[in-house]
PDB file of C-alpha atoms in Angstrom:
ATOM      1  CA  MET A 282      -0.099   0.066  -0.011  1.00 65.00           C
ATOM      2  CA  SER A 283       1.489   2.927  -1.244  1.00 91.00           C
ATOM      3  CA  ILE A 284      -0.349   5.847   0.763  1.00 96.00           C
ATOM      4  CA  ILE A 285       0.255   9.817   0.918  1.00 96.00           C
ATOM      5  CA  CYS A 286      -1.173  12.019   3.463  1.00 97.00           C
ATOM      6  CA  ALA A 287      -0.245  15.516   2.775  1.00 97.00           C
ATOM      7  CA  GLN A 288      -2.107  18.623   3.770  1.00 98.00           C
ATOM      8  CA  GLU A 289      -3.865  20.272   0.752  1.00 96.00           C
ATOM      9  CA  THR A 290      -5.812  23.758  -0.118  1.00 93.00           C
ATOM     10  CA  GLY A 291      -8.260  23.828  -2.912  1.00 92.00           C
ATOM     11  CA  LEU A 292      -9.869  20.505  -2.815  1.00 95.00           C
ATOM     12  CA  THR A 293     -12.961  20.502  -4.575  1.00 96.00           C
ATOM     13  CA  ALA A 294     -16.240  19.289  -3.908  1.00 97.00           C
ATOM     14  CA  GLU A 295     -16.173  16.817  -6.551  1.00 97.00           C
ATOM     15  CA  GLU A 296     -13.248  15.045  -5.386  1.00 97.00           C
ATOM     16  CA  TYR A 297     -14.640  15.471  -1.849  1.00 97.00           C
ATOM     17  CA  ILE A 298     -18.220  14.072  -3.005  1.00 98.00           C
ATOM     18  CA  ALA A 299     -16.274  11.196  -5.031  1.00 97.00           C
ATOM     19  CA  CYS A 300     -14.325  10.135  -1.612  1.00 97.00           C
ATOM     20  CA  VAL A 301     -17.056  10.759   1.428  1.00 97.00           C
ATOM     21  CA  GLY A 302     -19.729   9.177  -1.157  1.00 97.00           C
ATOM     22  CA  GLN A 303     -17.828   5.990  -0.854  1.00 97.00           C
ATOM     23  CA  SER A 304     -17.304   5.883   2.957  1.00 95.00           C
ATOM     24  CA  THR A 305     -19.765   5.273   5.607  1.00 92.00           C
ATOM     25  CA  LEU A 306     -19.800   9.057   6.351  1.00 92.00           C
ATOM     26  CA  GLY A 307     -21.352   9.681   3.182  1.00 93.00           C
ATOM     27  CA  PRO A 308     -25.087   9.148   3.973  1.00 94.00           C
ATOM     28  CA  THR A 309     -24.485  11.699   6.779  1.00 92.00           C
ATOM     29  CA  ARG A 310     -23.545  14.677   4.752  1.00 94.00           C
ATOM     30  CA  PRO A 311     -25.287  16.653   1.851  1.00 94.00           C
ATOM     31  CA  LEU A 312     -23.256  15.301  -1.109  1.00 96.00           C
ATOM     32  CA  SER A 313     -26.203  16.240  -3.706  1.00 96.00           C
ATOM     33  CA  ASN A 314     -25.328  19.970  -2.956  1.00 96.00           C
ATOM     34  CA  THR A 315     -22.115  20.749  -4.453  1.00 97.00           C
ATOM     35  CA  GLU A 316     -22.369  24.242  -3.781  1.00 97.00           C
ATOM     36  CA  ARG A 317     -22.763  23.755   0.042  1.00 96.00           C
ATOM     37  CA  VAL A 318     -20.128  21.035   0.211  1.00 97.00           C
ATOM     38  CA  GLN A 319     -17.478  23.508  -1.483  1.00 96.00           C
ATOM     39  CA  ALA A 320     -18.687  26.023   0.930  1.00 96.00           C
ATOM     40  CA  TYR A 321     -18.106  24.234   4.007  1.00 94.00           C
ATOM     41  CA  LEU A 322     -14.562  23.194   2.409  1.00 96.00           C
ATOM     42  CA  ASP A 323     -13.726  26.601   1.505  1.00 96.00           C
ATOM     43  CA  ASN A 324     -14.213  27.375   5.234  1.00 95.00           C
ATOM     44  CA  SER A 325     -12.294  24.780   6.607  1.00 96.00           C
ATOM     45  CA  ASN A 326      -8.865  25.601   7.473  1.00 95.00           C
ATOM     46  CA  ILE A 327      -7.021  22.355   7.707  1.00 97.00           C
ATOM     47  CA  VAL A 328      -7.931  19.575   5.065  1.00 98.00           C
ATOM     48  CA  VAL A 329      -5.222  16.683   5.300  1.00 98.00           C
ATOM     49  CA  THR A 330      -5.768  13.842   2.155  1.00 98.00           C
ATOM     50  CA  ALA A 331      -4.961  10.536   1.494  1.00 98.00           C
ATOM     51  CA  ARG A 332      -4.009   9.541  -1.696  1.00 97.00           C
ATOM     52  CA  ASP A 333      -3.072   6.390  -3.424  1.00 95.00           C
ATOM     53  CA  ALA A 334      -0.090   5.653  -6.105  1.00 93.00           C
ATOM     54  CA  ALA A 335      -2.223   7.078  -8.757  1.00 94.00           C
ATOM     55  CA  GLY A 336      -3.206  10.333  -7.003  1.00 95.00           C
ATOM     56  CA  THR A 337      -6.565   9.341  -6.413  1.00 96.00           C
ATOM     57  CA  LEU A 338      -8.227  10.401  -3.183  1.00 97.00           C
ATOM     58  CA  VAL A 339      -8.929   7.587  -0.804  1.00 98.00           C
ATOM     59  CA  GLY A 340      -9.684   9.367   2.544  1.00 98.00           C
ATOM     60  CA  LEU A 341      -9.295  12.822   4.316  1.00 98.00           C
ATOM     61  CA  PHE A 342      -9.788  14.699   7.587  1.00 97.00           C
ATOM     62  CA  ARG A 343     -11.092  18.223   7.506  1.00 97.00           C
ATOM     63  CA  GLY A 344     -11.308  20.597  10.406  1.00 97.00           C
ATOM     64  CA  MET A 345     -11.258  23.924  12.000  1.00 97.00           C
ATOM     65  CA  THR A 346      -8.244  24.772  14.438  1.00 97.00           C
ATOM     66  CA  ASP A 347      -7.248  27.965  16.141  1.00 97.00           C
ATOM     67  CA  TRP A 348      -3.830  26.387  15.717  1.00 97.00           C
ATOM     68  CA  SER A 349      -3.275  26.806  19.227  1.00 96.00           C
ATOM     69  CA  TRP A 350      -5.669  25.195  21.650  1.00 96.00           C
ATOM     70  CA  ILE A 351      -7.951  23.066  19.718  1.00 95.00           C
ATOM     71  CA  CYS A 352      -8.920  21.459  16.161  1.00 96.00           C
ATOM     72  CA  TYR A 353     -12.177  20.113  15.876  1.00 96.00           C
ATOM     73  CA  CYS A 354     -12.313  17.474  13.104  1.00 95.00           C
ATOM     74  CA  ALA A 355     -15.741  18.122  10.715  1.00 95.00           C
ATOM     75  CA  ASP A 356     -14.930  14.922   8.788  1.00 95.00           C
ATOM     76  CA  MET A 357     -12.665  12.176   8.876  1.00 96.00           C
ATOM     77  CA  ALA A 358     -13.261   9.428   5.702  1.00 96.00           C
ATOM     78  CA  VAL A 359     -11.771   6.474   3.763  1.00 97.00           C
ATOM     79  CA  VAL A 360     -13.360   4.828   0.777  1.00 97.00           C
ATOM     80  CA  GLU A 361     -14.652   1.598   1.986  1.00 95.00           C
ATOM     81  CA  SER A 362     -12.365  -0.499  -0.231  1.00 95.00           C
ATOM     82  CA  HIS A 363      -9.515   1.118   1.395  1.00 96.00           C
ATOM     83  CA  GLN A 364     -10.776   0.880   4.938  1.00 94.00           C
ATOM     84  CA  GLY A 365      -8.905  -1.466   7.774  1.00 92.00           C
ATOM     85  CA  GLN A 366      -5.249  -0.582   6.209  1.00 94.00           C
ATOM     86  CA  GLY A 367      -4.317   1.769   8.711  1.00 94.00           C
ATOM     87  CA  ILE A 368      -5.291   5.016   6.569  1.00 96.00           C
ATOM     88  CA  GLY A 369      -7.636   6.928   9.218  1.00 94.00           C
ATOM     89  CA  ALA A 370      -4.321   6.197  11.852  1.00 94.00           C
ATOM     90  CA  LEU A 371      -2.335   7.862   9.035  1.00 96.00           C
ATOM     91  CA  LEU A 372      -4.841  10.735   8.147  1.00 97.00           C
ATOM     92  CA  MET A 373      -5.409  11.217  12.112  1.00 95.00           C
ATOM     93  CA  ASP A 374      -1.208  11.514  12.774  1.00 95.00           C
ATOM     94  CA  LYS A 375      -0.927  13.775   9.925  1.00 97.00           C
ATOM     95  CA  ALA A 376      -3.485  16.169  11.087  1.00 97.00           C
ATOM     96  CA  ALA A 377      -1.769  15.787  14.451  1.00 96.00           C
ATOM     97  CA  GLU A 378       1.516  16.935  12.726  1.00 97.00           C
ATOM     98  CA  VAL A 379       0.216  19.968  10.755  1.00 97.00           C
ATOM     99  CA  VAL A 380      -1.578  21.525  13.751  1.00 97.00           C
ATOM    100  CA  GLY A 381       1.409  20.976  15.995  1.00 96.00           C
ATOM    101  CA  PRO A 382       2.382  20.180  19.645  1.00 93.00           C
ATOM    102  CA  GLY A 383      -0.212  21.430  22.531  1.00 94.00           C
ATOM    103  CA  VAL A 384      -3.391  21.227  20.154  1.00 96.00           C
ATOM    104  CA  THR A 385      -6.214  18.580  20.803  1.00 94.00           C
ATOM    105  CA  ILE A 386      -7.870  16.997  18.178  1.00 95.00           C
ATOM    106  CA  THR A 387     -11.662  16.326  19.209  1.00 93.00           C
ATOM    107  CA  LEU A 388     -14.725  14.788  17.016  1.00 90.00           C
ATOM    108  CA  LEU A 389     -17.538  13.453  17.215  1.00 87.00           C
ATOM    109  CA  ALA A 390     -18.256  10.122  16.293  1.00 86.00           C
ATOM    110  CA  LEU A 391     -20.623   8.102  14.121  1.00 84.00           C
ATOM    111  CA  PRO A 392     -22.456   5.712  16.127  1.00 83.00           C
ATOM    112  CA  GLY A 393     -20.630   2.471  15.658  1.00 84.00           C
ATOM    113  CA  ALA A 394     -17.296   4.086  15.138  1.00 83.00           C
ATOM    114  CA  GLU A 395     -16.079   4.667  18.709  1.00 85.00           C
ATOM    115  CA  GLY A 396     -13.792   1.267  18.734  1.00 83.00           C
ATOM    116  CA  PHE A 397     -12.096   2.715  15.629  1.00 85.00           C
ATOM    117  CA  TYR A 398     -11.071   5.996  17.574  1.00 86.00           C
ATOM    118  CA  GLN A 399     -10.120   4.110  20.488  1.00 88.00           C
ATOM    119  CA  LYS A 400      -8.158   1.980  18.541  1.00 88.00           C
ATOM    120  CA  ILE A 401      -6.181   4.749  17.270  1.00 88.00           C
ATOM    121  CA  GLY A 402      -5.580   6.352  20.606  1.00 85.00           C
ATOM    122  CA  LEU A 403      -8.397   8.883  21.228  1.00 84.00           C
ATOM    123  CA  THR A 404     -10.061   8.963  24.286  1.00 87.00           C
ATOM    124  CA  GLN A 405     -13.677   8.619  24.713  1.00 88.00           C
ATOM    125  CA  THR A 406     -15.835  11.213  27.044  1.00 87.00           C
ATOM    126  CA  SER A 407     -19.378  11.336  27.562  1.00 83.00           C
ATOM    127  CA  ALA A 408     -19.269  15.407  27.867  1.00 82.00           C
ATOM    128  CA  ALA A 409     -20.130  16.133  24.773  1.00 80.00           C
ATOM    129  CA  PHE A 410     -22.857  18.428  23.461  1.00 80.00           C
ATOM    130  CA  TYR A 411     -24.186  19.599  20.278  1.00 77.00           C
ATOM    131  CA  ARG A 412     -27.166  21.877  19.033  1.00 77.00           C
ATOM    132  CA  ASP A 413     -28.686  20.547  16.033  1.00 78.00           C
ATOM    133  CA  ARG A 414     -28.322  22.585  12.751  1.00 74.00           C
ATOM    134  CA  THR A 415     -32.681  22.354  12.675  1.00 77.00           C
ATOM    135  CA  HIS A 416     -32.713  23.324  16.455  1.00 67.00           C
ATOM    136  CA  ARG A 417     -35.298  26.457  16.620  1.00 67.00           C
ATOM    137  CA  THR A 418     -35.385  28.716  19.599  1.00 62.00           C
TER     138      THR A 418
END
């Protein structure tokens, strides 16, 4: 397996959709709305990709960080045909390298993915909260 992980700028919505659409994360993202996907890519300040020897995007980490204290991982996906090869761990390691020492990476896992994140060294907490995007007051 020859996989190259690197920080990238300018990832297109089309590449993101092709990758995430082949992962378990796909059904949870608005992949039919290219404009919205491009907007959230444009407004993320860290994107780490995993590409195979042919340059095909096979995984990605997308987040927002202050580069000093915390990085919120909004997406981490590996195409299903490449899962189980350590690509997710490579993405997390590269993201940690990019944000630097002293910066915590945090994320919300899809139900059922908790074991994967524990396996790659993340600590689980029961104190996470979120306000759903459809919430109205």
